[in-house]
XYZ file of C-alpha atoms in Angstrom:
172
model
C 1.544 45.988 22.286
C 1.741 42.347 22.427
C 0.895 40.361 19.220
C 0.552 36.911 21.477
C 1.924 33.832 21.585
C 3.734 32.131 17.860
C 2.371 29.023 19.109
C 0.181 27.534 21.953
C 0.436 24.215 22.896
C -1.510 22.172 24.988
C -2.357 18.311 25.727
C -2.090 15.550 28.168
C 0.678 15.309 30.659
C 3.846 13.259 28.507
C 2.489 14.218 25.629
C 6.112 16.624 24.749
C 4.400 19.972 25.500
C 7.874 21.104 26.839
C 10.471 19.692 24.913
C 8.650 20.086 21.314
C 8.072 23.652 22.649
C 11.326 24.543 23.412
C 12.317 22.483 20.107
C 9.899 25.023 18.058
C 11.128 27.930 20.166
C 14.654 27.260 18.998
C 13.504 26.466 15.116
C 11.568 29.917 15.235
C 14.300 31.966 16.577
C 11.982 32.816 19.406
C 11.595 32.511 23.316
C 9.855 29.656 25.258
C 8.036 29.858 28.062
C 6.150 26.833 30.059
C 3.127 27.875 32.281
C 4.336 25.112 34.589
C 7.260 26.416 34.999
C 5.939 29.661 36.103
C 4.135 28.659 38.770
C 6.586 26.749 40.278
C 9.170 29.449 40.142
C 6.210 31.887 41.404
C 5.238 29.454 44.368
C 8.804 28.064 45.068
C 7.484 24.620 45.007
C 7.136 21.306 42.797
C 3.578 21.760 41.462
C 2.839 18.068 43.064
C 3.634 20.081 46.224
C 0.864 22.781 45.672
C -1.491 19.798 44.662
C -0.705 18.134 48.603
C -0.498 21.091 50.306
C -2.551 23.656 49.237
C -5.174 21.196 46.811
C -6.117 21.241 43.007
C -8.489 24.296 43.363
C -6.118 26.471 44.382
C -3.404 24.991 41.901
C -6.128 26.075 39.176
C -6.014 29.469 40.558
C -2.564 29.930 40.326
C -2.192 28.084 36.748
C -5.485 30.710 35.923
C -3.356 33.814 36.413
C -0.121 31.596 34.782
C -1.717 31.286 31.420
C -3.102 35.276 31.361
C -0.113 36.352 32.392
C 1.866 34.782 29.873
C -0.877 34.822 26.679
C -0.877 38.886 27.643
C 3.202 39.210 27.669
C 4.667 36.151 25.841
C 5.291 36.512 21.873
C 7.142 32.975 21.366
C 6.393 29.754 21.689
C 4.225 29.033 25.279
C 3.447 25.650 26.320
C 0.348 24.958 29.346
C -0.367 22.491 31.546
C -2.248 19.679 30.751
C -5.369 20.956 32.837
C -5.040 24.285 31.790
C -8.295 23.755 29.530
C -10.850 23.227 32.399
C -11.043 26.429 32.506
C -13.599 28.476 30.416
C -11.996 31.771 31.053
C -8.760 29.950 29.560
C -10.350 28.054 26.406
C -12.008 31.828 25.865
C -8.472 33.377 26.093
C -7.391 30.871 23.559
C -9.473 31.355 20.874
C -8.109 32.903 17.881
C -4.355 32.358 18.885
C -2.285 29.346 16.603
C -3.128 26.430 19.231
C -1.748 23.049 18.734
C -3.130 20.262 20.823
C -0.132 17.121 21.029
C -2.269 14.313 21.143
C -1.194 10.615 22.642
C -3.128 7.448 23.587
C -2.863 5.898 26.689
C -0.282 3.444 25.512
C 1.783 5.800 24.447
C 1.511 7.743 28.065
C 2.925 4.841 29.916
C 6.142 4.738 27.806
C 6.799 8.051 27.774
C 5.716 8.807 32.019
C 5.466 5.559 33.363
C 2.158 6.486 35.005
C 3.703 6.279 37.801
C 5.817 9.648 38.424
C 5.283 12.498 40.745
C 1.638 13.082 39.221
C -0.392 14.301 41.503
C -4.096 13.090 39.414
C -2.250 9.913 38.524
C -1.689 8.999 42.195
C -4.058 5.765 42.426
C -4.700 3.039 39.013
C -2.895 5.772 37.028
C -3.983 4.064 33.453
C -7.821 4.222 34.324
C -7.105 7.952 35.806
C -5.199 8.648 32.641
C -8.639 7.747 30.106
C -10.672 9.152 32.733
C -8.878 12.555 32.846
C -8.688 12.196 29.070
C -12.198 11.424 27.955
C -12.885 14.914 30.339
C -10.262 17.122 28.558
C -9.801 15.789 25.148
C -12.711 17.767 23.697
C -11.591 20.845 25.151
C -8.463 20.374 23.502
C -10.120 19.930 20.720
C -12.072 22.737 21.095
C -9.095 25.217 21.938
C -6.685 23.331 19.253
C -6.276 25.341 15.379
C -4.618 21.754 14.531
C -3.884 18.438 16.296
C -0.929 16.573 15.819
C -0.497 12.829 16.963
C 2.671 12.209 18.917
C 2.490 8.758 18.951
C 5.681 6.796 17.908
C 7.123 9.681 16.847
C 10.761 11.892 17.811
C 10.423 15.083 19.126
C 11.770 16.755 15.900
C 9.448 14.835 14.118
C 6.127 16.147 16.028
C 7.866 20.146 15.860
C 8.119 19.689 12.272
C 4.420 18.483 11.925
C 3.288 21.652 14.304
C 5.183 23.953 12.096
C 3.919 22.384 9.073
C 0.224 21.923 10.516
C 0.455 25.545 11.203
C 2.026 26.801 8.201
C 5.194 28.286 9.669
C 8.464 28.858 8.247
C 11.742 27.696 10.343
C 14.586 30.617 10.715
């Protein structure tokens, strides 16, 4: 039986979700796995693909049955996609598990992305999509998070050691 995910983290897109994960991953001794990463190895196609082609809904579907999947089967560190939380069914999966929600402002965003990358809900005035997207999800972040740890200005190491320290876990 499956004791779930070490750590869940979740947040805006450029927030570090990946590489803090896989960071945290190493500094546990455990595996990593994205969600993102699953569906595009499931679909064979750049998630910004799915988005053109086949439209967000069914992208949701897909990243649905991404994040059960992996909260049922994956005992390391798992990182979702930023949208992930629209989802009731998902927020109601998450509850209970060690969630920590990487939080950035929208300053922040455009050093780290740009704003203007292959984002498929960034595609038109990408800063006013950004707080718009943001003002939407960031209380179901909240909602879902155990702890929330500010990335702004901040390494990568510096934001793993504040997870495992927010969280109270021990590095191997």
């Amino acid at each position: 039986m499956s004791t779930g995910p070490l750590i869940v983290l979740v947040g805006p897109m450029g927030s570090g979700k990946s590489t803090v994960g896989a960071l945290l991953a190493e500094r546990l001794g455990a595996p990593y796995r994205d969600t993102d990463a699953d569906i595009v190895a499931a679909a064979g196609r750049e998630i910004s693909d799915i988005f053109v082609e086949d439209g967000e809904e069914y992208f949701r579907a897909l990243e649905r049955a991404a994040v059960r999947a992996a909260v049922a089967e994956h005992t390391g560190v798992l990182a979702l996609g930023g949208g992930a939380v629209l989802d009731a069914g998902t927020r109601a999966l998450l509850t209970g598990l060690p969630v920590a929600y990487l939080s950035m402002d929208v300053e922040e965003a455009v050093r780290r992305v740009g704003l203007n990358t292959a984002r498929p809900l960034l595609a038109v005035n990408p800063r006013r999509q950004w707080r718009e997207l943001m003002e939407a999800r960031r209380p179901l972040y909240t909602e879902v998070a155990r702890v929330v740890v500010a990335t702004d200005d901040k390494t990568p190491e510096e934001v793993a050691d504040a997870v495992l320290d927010a969280l109270e876990l021990k590095k191997k």
